CSV table of C-alpha atoms in Angstrom, one decimal:
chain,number,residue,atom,x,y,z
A,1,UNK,CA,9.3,-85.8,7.7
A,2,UNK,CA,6.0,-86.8,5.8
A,3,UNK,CA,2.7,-86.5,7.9
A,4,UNK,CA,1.3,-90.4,8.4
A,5,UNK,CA,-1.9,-90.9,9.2
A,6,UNK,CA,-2.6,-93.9,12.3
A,7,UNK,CA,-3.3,-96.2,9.3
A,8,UNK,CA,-0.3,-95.8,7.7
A,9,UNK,CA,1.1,-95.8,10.8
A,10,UNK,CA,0.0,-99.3,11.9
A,11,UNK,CA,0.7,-100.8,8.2
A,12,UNK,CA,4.2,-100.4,8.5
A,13,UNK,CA,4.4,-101.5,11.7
A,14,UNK,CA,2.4,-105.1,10.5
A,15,UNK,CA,4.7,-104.7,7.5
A,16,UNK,CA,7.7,-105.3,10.0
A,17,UNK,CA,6.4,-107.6,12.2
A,18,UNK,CA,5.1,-109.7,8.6
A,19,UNK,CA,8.6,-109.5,7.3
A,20,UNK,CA,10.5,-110.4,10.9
A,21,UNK,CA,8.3,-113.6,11.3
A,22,UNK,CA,9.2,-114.3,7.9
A,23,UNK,CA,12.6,-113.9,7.7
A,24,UNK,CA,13.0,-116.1,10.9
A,25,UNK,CA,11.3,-119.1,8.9
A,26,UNK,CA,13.4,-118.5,6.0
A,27,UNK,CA,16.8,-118.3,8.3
A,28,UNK,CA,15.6,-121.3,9.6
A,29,UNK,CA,15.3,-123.0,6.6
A,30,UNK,CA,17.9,-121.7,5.6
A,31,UNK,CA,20.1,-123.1,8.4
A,32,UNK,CA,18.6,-126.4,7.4
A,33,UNK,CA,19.4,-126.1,3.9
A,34,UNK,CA,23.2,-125.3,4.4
A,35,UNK,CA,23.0,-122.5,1.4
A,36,UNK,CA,26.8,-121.8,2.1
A,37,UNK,CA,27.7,-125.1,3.2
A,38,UNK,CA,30.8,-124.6,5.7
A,39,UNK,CA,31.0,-121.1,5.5
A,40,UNK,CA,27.6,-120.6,6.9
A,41,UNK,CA,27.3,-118.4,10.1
A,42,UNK,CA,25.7,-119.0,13.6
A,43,UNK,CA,22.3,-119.1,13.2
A,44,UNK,CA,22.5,-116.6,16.5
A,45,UNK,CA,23.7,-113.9,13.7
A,46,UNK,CA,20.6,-115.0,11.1
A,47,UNK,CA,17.9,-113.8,14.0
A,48,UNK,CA,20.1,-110.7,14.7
A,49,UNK,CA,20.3,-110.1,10.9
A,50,UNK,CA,16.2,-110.5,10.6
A,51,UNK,CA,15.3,-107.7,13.5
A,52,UNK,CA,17.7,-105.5,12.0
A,53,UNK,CA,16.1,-105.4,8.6
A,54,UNK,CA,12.8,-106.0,10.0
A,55,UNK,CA,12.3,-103.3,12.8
A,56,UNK,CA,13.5,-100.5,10.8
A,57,UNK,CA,10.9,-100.9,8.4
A,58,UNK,CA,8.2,-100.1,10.9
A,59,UNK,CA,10.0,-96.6,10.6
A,60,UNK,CA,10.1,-96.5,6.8
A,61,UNK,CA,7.7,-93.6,5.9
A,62,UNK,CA,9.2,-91.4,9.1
A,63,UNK,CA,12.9,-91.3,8.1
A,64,UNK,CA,13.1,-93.2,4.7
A,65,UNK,CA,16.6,-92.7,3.9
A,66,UNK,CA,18.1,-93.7,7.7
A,67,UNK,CA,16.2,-96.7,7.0
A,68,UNK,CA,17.4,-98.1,3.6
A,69,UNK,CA,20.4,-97.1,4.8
A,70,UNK,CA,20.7,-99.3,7.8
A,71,UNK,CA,18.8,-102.0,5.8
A,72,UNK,CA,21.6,-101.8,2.9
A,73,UNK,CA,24.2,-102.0,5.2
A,74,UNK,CA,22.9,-104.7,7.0
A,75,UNK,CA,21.9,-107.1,3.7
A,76,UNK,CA,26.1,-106.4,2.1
A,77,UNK,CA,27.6,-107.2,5.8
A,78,UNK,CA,25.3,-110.6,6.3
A,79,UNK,CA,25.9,-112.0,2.7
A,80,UNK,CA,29.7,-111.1,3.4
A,81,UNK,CA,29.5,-112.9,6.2
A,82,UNK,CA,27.3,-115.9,4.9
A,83,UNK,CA,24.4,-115.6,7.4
A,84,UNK,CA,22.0,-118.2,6.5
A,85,UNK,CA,19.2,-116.0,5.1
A,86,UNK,CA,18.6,-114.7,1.2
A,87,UNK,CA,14.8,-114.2,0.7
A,88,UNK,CA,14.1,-111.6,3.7
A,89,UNK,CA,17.3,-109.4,3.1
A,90,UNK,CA,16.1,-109.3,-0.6
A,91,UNK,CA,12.7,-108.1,0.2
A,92,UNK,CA,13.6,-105.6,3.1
A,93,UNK,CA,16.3,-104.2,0.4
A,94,UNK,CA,13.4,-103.4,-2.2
A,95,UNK,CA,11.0,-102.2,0.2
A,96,UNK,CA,13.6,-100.0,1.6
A,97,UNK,CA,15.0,-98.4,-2.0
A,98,UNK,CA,11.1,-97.8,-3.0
A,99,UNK,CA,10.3,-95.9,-0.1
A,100,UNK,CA,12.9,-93.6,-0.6
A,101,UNK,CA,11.9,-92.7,-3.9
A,102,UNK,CA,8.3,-92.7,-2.6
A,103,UNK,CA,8.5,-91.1,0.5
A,104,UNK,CA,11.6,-88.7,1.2
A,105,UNK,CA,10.4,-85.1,0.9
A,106,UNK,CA,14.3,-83.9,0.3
A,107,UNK,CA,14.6,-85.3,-3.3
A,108,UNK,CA,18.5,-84.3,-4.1
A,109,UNK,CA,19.0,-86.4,-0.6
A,110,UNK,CA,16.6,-89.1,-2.0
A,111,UNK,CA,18.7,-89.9,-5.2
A,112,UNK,CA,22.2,-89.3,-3.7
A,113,UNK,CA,21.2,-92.1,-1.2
A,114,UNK,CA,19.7,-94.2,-3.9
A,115,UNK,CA,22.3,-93.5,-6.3
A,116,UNK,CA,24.9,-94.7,-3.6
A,117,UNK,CA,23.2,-97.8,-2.4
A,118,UNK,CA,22.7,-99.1,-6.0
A,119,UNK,CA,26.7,-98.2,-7.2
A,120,UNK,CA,28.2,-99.4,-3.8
A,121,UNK,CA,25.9,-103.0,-4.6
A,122,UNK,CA,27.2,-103.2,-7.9
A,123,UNK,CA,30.1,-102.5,-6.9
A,124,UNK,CA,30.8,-105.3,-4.5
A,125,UNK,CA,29.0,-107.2,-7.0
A,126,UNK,CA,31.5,-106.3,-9.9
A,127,UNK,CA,34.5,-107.2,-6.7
A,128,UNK,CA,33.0,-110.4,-6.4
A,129,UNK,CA,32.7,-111.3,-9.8
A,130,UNK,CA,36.3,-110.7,-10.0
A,131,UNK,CA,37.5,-112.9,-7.3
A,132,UNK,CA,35.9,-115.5,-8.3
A,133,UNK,CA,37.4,-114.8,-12.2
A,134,UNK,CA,40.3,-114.7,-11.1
A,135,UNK,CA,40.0,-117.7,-8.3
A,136,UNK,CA,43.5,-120.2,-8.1
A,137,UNK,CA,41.7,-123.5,-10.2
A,138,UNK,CA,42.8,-125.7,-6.7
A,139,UNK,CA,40.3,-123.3,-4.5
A,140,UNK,CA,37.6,-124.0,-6.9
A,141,UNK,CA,34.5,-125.3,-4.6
A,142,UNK,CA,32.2,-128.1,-6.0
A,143,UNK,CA,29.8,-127.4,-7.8
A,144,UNK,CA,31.1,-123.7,-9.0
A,145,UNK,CA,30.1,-122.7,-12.7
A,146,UNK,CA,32.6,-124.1,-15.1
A,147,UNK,CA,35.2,-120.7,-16.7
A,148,UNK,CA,36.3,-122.8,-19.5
A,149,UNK,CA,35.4,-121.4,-23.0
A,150,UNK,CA,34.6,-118.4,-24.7
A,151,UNK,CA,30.6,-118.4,-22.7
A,152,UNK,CA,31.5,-120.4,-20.0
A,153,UNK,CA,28.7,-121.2,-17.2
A,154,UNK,CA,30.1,-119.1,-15.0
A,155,UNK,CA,30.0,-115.9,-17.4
A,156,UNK,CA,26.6,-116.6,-18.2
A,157,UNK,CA,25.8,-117.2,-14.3
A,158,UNK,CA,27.4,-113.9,-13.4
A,159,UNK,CA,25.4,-112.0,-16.4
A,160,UNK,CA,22.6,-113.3,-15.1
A,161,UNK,CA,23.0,-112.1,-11.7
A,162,UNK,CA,23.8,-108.8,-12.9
A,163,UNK,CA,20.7,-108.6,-14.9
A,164,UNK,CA,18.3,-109.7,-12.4
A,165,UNK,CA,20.2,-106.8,-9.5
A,166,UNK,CA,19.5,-104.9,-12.5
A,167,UNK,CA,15.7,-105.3,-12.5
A,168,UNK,CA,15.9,-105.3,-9.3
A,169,UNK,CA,17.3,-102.1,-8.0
A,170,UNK,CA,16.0,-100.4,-11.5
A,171,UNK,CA,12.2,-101.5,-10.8
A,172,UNK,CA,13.1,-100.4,-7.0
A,173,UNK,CA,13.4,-96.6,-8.3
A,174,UNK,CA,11.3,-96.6,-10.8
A,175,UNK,CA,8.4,-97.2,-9.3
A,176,UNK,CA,9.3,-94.9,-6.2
A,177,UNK,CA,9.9,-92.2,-8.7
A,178,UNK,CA,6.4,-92.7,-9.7
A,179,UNK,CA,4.5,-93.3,-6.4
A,180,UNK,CA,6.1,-90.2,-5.2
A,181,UNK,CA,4.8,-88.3,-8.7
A,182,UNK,CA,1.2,-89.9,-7.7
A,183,UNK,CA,1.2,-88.5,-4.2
A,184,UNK,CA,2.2,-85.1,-5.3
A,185,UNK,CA,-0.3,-85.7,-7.8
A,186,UNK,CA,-3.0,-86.3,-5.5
A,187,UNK,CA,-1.6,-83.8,-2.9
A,188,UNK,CA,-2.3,-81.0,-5.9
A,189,UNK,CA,-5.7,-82.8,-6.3
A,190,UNK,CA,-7.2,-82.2,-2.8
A,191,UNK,CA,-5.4,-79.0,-3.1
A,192,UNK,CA,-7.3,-77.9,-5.7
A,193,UNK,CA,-10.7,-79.4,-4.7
A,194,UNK,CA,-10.0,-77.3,-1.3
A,195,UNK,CA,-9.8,-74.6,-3.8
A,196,UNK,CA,-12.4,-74.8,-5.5
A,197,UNK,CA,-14.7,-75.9,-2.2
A,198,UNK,CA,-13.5,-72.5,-1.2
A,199,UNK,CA,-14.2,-70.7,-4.5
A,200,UNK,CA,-18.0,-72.3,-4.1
A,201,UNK,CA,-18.5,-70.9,-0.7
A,202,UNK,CA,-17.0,-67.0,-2.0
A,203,UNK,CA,-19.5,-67.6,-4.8
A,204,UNK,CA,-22.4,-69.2,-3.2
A,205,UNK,CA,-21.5,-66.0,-0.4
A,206,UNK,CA,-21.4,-63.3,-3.5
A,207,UNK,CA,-24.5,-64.9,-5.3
A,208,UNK,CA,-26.5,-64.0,-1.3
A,209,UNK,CA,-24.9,-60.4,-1.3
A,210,UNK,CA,-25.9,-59.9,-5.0
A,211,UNK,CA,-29.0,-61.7,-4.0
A,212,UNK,CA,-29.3,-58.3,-1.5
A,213,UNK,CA,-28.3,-56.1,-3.8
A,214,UNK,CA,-31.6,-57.3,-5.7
A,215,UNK,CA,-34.1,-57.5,-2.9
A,216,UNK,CA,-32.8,-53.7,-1.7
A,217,UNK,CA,-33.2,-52.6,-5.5
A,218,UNK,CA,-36.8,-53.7,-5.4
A,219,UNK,CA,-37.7,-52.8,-2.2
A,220,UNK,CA,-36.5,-49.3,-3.1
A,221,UNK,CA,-38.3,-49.3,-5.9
A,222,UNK,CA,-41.8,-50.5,-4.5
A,223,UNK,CA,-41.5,-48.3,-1.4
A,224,UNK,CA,-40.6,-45.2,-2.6
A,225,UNK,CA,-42.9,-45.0,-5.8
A,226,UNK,CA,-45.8,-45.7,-3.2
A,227,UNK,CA,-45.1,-43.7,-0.4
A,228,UNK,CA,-43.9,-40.9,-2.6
A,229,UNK,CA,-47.4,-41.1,-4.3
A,230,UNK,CA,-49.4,-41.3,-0.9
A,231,UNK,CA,-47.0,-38.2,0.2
A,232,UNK,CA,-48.4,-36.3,-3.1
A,233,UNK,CA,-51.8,-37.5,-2.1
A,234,UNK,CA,-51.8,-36.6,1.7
A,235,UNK,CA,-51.0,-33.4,0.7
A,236,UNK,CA,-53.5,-32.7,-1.5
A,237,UNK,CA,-56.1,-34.1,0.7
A,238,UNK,CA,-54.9,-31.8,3.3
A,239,UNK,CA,-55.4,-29.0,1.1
A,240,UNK,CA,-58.6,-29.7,-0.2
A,241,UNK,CA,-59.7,-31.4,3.4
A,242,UNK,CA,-62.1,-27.9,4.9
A,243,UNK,CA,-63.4,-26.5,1.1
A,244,UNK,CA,-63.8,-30.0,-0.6
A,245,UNK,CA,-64.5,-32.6,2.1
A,246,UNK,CA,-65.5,-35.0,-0.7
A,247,UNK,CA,-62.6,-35.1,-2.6
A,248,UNK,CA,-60.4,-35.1,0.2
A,249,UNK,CA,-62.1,-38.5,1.0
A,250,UNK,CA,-61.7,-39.8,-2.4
A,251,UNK,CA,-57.5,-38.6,-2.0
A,252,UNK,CA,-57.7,-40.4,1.3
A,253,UNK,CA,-59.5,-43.8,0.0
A,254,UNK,CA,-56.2,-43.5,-3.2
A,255,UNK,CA,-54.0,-43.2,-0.1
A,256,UNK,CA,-55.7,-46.6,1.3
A,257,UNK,CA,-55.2,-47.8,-2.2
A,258,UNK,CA,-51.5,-47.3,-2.6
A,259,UNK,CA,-50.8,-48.5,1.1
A,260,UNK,CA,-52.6,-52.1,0.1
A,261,UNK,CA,-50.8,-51.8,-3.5
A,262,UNK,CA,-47.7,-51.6,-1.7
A,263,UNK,CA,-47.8,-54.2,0.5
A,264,UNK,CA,-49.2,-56.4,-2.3
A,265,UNK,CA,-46.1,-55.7,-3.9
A,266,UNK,CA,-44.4,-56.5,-1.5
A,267,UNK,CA,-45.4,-59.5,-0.9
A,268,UNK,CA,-45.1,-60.4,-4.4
A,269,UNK,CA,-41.4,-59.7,-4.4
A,270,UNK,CA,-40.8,-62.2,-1.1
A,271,UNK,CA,-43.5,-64.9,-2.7
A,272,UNK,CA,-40.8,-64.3,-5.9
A,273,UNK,CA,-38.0,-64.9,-3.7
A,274,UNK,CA,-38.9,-68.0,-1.9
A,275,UNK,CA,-38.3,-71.6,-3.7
A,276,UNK,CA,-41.3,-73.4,-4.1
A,277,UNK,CA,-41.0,-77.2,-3.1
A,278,UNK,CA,-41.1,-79.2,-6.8
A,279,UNK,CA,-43.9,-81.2,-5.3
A,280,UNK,CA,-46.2,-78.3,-3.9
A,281,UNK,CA,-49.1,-77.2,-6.3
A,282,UNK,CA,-49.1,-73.7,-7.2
A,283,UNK,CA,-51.1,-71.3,-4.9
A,284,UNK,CA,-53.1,-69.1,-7.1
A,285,UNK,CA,-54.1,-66.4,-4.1
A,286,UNK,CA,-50.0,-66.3,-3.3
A,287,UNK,CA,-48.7,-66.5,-6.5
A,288,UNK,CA,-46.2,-63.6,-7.5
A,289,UNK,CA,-46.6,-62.2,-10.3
A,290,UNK,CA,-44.2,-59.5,-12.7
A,291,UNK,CA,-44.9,-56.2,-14.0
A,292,UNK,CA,-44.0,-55.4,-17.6
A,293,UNK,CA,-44.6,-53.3,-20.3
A,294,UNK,CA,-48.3,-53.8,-20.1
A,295,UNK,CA,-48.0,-52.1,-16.3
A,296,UNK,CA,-46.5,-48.8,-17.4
A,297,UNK,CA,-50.2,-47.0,-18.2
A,298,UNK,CA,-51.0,-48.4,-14.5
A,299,UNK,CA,-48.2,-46.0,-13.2
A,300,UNK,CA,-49.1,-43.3,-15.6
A,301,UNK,CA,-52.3,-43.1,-14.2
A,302,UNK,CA,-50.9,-43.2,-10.3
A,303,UNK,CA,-48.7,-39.8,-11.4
A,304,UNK,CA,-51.8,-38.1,-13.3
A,305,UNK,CA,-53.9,-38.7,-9.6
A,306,UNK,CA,-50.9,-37.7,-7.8
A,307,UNK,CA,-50.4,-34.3,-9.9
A,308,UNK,CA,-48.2,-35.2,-11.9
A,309,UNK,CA,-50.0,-34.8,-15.7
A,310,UNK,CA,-48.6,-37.4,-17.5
A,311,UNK,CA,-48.9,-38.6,-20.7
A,312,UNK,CA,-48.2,-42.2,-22.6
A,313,UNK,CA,-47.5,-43.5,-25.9
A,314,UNK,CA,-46.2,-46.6,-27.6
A,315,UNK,CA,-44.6,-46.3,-31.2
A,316,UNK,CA,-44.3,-49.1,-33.4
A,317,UNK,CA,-44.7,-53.1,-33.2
A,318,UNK,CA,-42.3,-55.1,-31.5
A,319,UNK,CA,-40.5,-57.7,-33.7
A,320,UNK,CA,-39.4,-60.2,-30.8
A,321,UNK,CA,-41.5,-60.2,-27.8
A,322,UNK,CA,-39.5,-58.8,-24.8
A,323,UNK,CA,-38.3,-61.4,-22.0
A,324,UNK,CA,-40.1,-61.1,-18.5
A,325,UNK,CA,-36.8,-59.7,-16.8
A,326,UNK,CA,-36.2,-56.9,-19.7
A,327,UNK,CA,-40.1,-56.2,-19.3
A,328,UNK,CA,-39.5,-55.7,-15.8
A,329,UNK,CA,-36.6,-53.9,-15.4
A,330,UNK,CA,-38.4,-51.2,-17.6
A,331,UNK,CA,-40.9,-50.9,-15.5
A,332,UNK,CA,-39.1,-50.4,-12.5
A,333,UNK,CA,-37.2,-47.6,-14.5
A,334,UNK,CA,-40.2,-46.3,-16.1
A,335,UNK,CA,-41.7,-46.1,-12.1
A,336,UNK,CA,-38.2,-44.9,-10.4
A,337,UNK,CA,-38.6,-41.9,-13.2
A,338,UNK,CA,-41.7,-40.8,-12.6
A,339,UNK,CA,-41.2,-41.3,-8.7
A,340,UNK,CA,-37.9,-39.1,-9.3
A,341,UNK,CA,-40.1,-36.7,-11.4
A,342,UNK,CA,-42.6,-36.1,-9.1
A,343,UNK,CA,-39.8,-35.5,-6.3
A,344,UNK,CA,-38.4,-33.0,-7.6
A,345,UNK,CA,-39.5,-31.7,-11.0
A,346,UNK,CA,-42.0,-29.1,-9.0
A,347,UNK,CA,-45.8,-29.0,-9.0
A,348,UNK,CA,-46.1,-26.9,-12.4
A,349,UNK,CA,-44.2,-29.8,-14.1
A,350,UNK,CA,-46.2,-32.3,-16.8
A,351,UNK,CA,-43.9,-36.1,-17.8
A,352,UNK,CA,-44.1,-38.0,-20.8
A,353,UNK,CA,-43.8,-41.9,-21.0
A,354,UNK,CA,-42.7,-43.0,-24.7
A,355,UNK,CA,-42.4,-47.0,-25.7
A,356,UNK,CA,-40.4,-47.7,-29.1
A,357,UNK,CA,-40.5,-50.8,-31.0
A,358,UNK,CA,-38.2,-51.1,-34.2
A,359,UNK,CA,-37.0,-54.4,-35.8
A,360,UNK,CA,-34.0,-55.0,-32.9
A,361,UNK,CA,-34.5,-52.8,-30.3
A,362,UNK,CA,-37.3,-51.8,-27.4
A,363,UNK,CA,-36.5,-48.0,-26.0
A,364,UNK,CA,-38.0,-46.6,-23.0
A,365,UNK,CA,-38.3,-42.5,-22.7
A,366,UNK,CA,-39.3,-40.6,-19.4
A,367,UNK,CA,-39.2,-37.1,-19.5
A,368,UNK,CA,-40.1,-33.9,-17.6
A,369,UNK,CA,-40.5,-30.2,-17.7
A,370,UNK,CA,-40.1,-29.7,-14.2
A,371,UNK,CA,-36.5,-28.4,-12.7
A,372,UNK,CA,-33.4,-30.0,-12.8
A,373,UNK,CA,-33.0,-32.4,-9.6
A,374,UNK,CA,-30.7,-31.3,-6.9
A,375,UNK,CA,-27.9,-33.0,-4.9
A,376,UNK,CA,-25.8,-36.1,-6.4
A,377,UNK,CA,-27.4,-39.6,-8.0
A,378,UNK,CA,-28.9,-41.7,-5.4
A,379,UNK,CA,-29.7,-45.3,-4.8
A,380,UNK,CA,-32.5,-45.0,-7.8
A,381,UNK,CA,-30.5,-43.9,-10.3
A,382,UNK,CA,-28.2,-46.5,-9.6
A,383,UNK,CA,-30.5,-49.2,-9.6
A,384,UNK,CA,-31.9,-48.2,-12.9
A,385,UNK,CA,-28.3,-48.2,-14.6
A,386,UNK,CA,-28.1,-51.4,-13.1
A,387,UNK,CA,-31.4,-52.7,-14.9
A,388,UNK,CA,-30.3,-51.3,-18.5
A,389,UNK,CA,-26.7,-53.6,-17.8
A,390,UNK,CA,-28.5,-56.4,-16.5
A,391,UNK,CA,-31.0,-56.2,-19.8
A,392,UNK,CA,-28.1,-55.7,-22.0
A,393,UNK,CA,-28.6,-52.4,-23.0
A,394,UNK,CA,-27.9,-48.9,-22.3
A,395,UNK,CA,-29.1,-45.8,-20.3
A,396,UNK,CA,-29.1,-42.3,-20.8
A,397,UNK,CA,-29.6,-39.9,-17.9
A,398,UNK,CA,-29.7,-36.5,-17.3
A,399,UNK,CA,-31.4,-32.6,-17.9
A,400,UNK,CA,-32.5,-31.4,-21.0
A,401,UNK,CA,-31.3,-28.4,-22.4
A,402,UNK,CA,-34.6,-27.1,-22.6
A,403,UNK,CA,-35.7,-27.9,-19.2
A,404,UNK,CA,-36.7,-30.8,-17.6
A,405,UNK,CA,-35.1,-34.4,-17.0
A,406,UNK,CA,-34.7,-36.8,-19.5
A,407,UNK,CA,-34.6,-41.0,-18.8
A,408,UNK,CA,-34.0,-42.9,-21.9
A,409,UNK,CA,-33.1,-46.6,-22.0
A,410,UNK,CA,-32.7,-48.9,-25.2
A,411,UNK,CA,-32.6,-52.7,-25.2
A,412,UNK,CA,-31.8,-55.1,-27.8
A,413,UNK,CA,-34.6,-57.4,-28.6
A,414,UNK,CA,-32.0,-60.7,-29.9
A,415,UNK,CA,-30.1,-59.5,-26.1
A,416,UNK,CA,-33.6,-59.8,-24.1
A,417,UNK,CA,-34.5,-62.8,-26.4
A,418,UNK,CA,-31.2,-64.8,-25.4
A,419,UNK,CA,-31.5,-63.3,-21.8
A,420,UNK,CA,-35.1,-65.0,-21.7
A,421,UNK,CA,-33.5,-68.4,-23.2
C-alpha cells in the first residue's frame, strides 16, 4: 500500500464526492434523454450504478487494483444492462486504469489487472460488434447504421468506436506508466538530496575534526617551543642564580619574555580562527598575524639564548615567492626541530638552520650534533609530516650517520604558488 499523505488523502475523497454528484446529473439527464429508448433501466439502478463507481474512487491510491476492478465491473454490467448513464462510467473507468499504472507498488499485478481489464473490454466490444453484424434485418432498430456496401455506416461506426476505446484505454496506461516513472523519479530525488544533506553534515562534521587536528597541531607547536625554551632558561638561571645574580635576572626577564611571546601567539592563532563579520573594520591591536620564512632567525636566536648554539643561512634567490601557508608550515617545522633539538640532542650539542632557493623548489634543513632522540615519533613529528603533505612536498627525518638529527623538507615553488591561488 503507497504511503498518502492527508492531502492526498482528502483529494480523492473530493474526487469521489465530484464524480458522484456528477454522475447523478448525468443519470438524470440521461433518464430524460432516453439514450436506450425502451431498453433503458430504472433509474433506481442509475444512482446504484453512480455510488458504486464513485465511492470506490475515494479509495483509489490505497488499493488501486480492487478499485479499477470493481469500477470495470461495474461500467460492463450497467451498459449491459442499459442503465441510463455513459459520461460518469467513462470517466471513473479512466481514472481507475491510470491509477493502477500510477499507483500500485506490485507492478507484475499492476499490468495483469490492466492487461485483463482492457482485453475483457475489447472483448465484449468485438462480441458486440458481432451481434449486431450478424443481427436478423427484421430486428434492425431505427435509426441503426446502415450494413449495406463494401464501407457501410455501420463498419465505419464500429471502427470508430474501436479507435476511440483505443485512445482511450491506450492513453489510460500510458500515462500511468509514466506518472508512476515520475514518482519513482522523484522518490530517488529526495532520496538522494537526503543523501547528500547527510554527506554535508559528515563533511561539515570532518572539516570541525580536521579543523582540531589544526588548532592541536598549533597549539603543540606554540606551547612546546615556549615552555621548552623557558625550561632551558629556568635552568640556567637556577644555575647561575647565587654566583651571577645579574644574569640570572636577565635569564629570568627572557623567561617573562617567552611567557608573553607565548600567549601572544596564542592569541594570534584564535584571532586566526575566528571569522570576522564582512562589515567590521579590521582591528590593528587584535589582528593575527603569520610567521614565515622571515621568522626563522627569530627562533634561531631563541635556541642560541636557550643554549642551544645555532647557526643560520639562506642559499640562493627564490624564483616564485612562497605562499603564506607553505611559509608557515616551515616555520613551524623549522621551530618543532629546534624544540626537538634542544630536547634531546644534549647540552654539548650546536644546530644548523639552512634555507635553499633554486628555480622550482624552497628546502628547509635542521640539523644537530647532539644524540640520537629516544623513544618512538611523537605528536611533533607527526605534525611536521603533516605540514610538508599539506605544502605539497616532502620530508625527510631521521639521525645522521655521523651523529646528530637531521630535518630536511623540500617544497615545490609552482605547488606553494597554486596552493596560494
Amino acid at each position: 500500500m503507497p504511503n498518502l499523505t492527508r492531502a492526498q488523502w482528502r483529494s480523492d475523497i473530493v474526487l469521489a464526492a465530484v464524480l458522484f454528484v456528477g454522475g447523478l446529473l448525468s443519470a438524470v439527464l440521461s433518464a430524460v434523454a432516453g439514450i436506450y429508448g425502451d431498453q433503458q433501466a430504472e433509474f433506481v439502478l442509475a444512482v446504484a450504478y453512480v455510488a458504486v463507481l464513485s465511492i470506490p474512487l475515494a479509495f483509489r491510491r490505497r488499493w488501486p487494483s480492487i478499485v479499477a476492478v470493481i469500477v470495470s465491473a461495474a461500467y460492463f454490467f450497467a451498459v449491459t444492462l442499459r442503465v441510463p448513464e455513459v459520461y460518469a462510467g467513462n470517466i471513473a473507468m479512466f481514472i481507475a486504469i491510470y491509477t493502477v499504472g500510477a499507483w500500485s507498488t506490485n507492478r507484475r499485478r499492476a499490468t495483469i489487472v490492466r492487461a485483463a481489464i482492457i482485453l475483457g473490454m475489447f472483448a465484449w466490444l468485438f462480441v458486440v460488434m458481432f451481434q449486431d453484424a450478424t443481427m436478423p434485418v427484421d430486428q434492425v432498430p431505427e435509426g441503426f447504421p446502415s450494413r449495406t456496401g463494401a464501407f457501410s455506416p455501420f463498419v465505419a461506426s464500429q471502427l470508430l468506436g474501436l479507435a476511440l476505446n483505443a485512445l482511450f484505454f491506450g492513453g489510460a496506461y500510458f500515462f500511468g506508466e509514466r506518472s508512476h516513472q515520475q514518482r519513482l523519479q522523484r522518490l530517488a530525488l529526495e532520496e538522494r538530496t537526503a543523501e547528500l544533506e547527510a554527506e554535508r553534515e559528515i563533511t561539515a562534521a570532518q572539516a570541525v575534526a580536521l579543523d582540531r587536528v589544526r588548532i592541536a597541531r598549533e597549539l603543540h607547536d606554540v606551547v612546546a617551543h615556549h615552555v621548552s625554551l623557558m625550561g632551558v632558561q629556568a635552568g640556567v638561571a637556577r644555575s647561575v642564580m647565587d654566583r651571577d645574580p645579574d644574569t640570572s635576572r636577565e635569564v629570568l626577564s627572557g623567561i617573562e619574555e617567552s611567557a608573553r611571546t607565548s600567549l601572544r601567539e596564542l592569541r594570534q592563532l584564535l584571532e586566526t580562527l575566528r571569522t570576522p563579520d564582512a562589515d567590521d573594520e579590521p582591528n590593528v591591536d587584535t589582528a593575527p598575524t603569520t610567521h614565515g620564512l622571515a621568522s626563522i632567525p627569530s627562533l634561531v636566536e631563541a635556541a642560541c639564548a636557550a643554549g642551544l648554539p645555532t647557526t643560520f643561512a639562506v642559499i640562493g634567490e627564490p624564483a616564485t615567492e612562497p605562499s603564506p601557508v607553505v611559509q608557515v608550515n616551515l616555520f613551524r617545522i623549522a621551530q618543532e626541530a629546534l624544540t626537538n633539538a634542544r630536547r634531546h640532542a644534549g647540552p654539548d650539542a650546536t644546530a644548523d638552520v639552512r634555507v635553499r632557493f633554486d628555480d622550482s623548489t624552497v628546502e628547509l634543513e635542521v640539523t644537530n650534533t647532539g644524540r640520537r632522540a629516544s623513544g618512538a615519533p611523537g605528536l611533533g613529528q607527526r605534525g611536521m609530516r603533516e605540514r610538508a603533505a599539506v605544502s605539497g612536498g616532502s620530508i625527510e627525518m631521521g639521525p645522521r650517520t655521523r651523529g646528530g638529527y637531521l630535518v630536511r623538507v623540500r617544497v615545490p615553488l609552482a605547488e606553494a604558488e597554486v596552493a596560494h591561488v
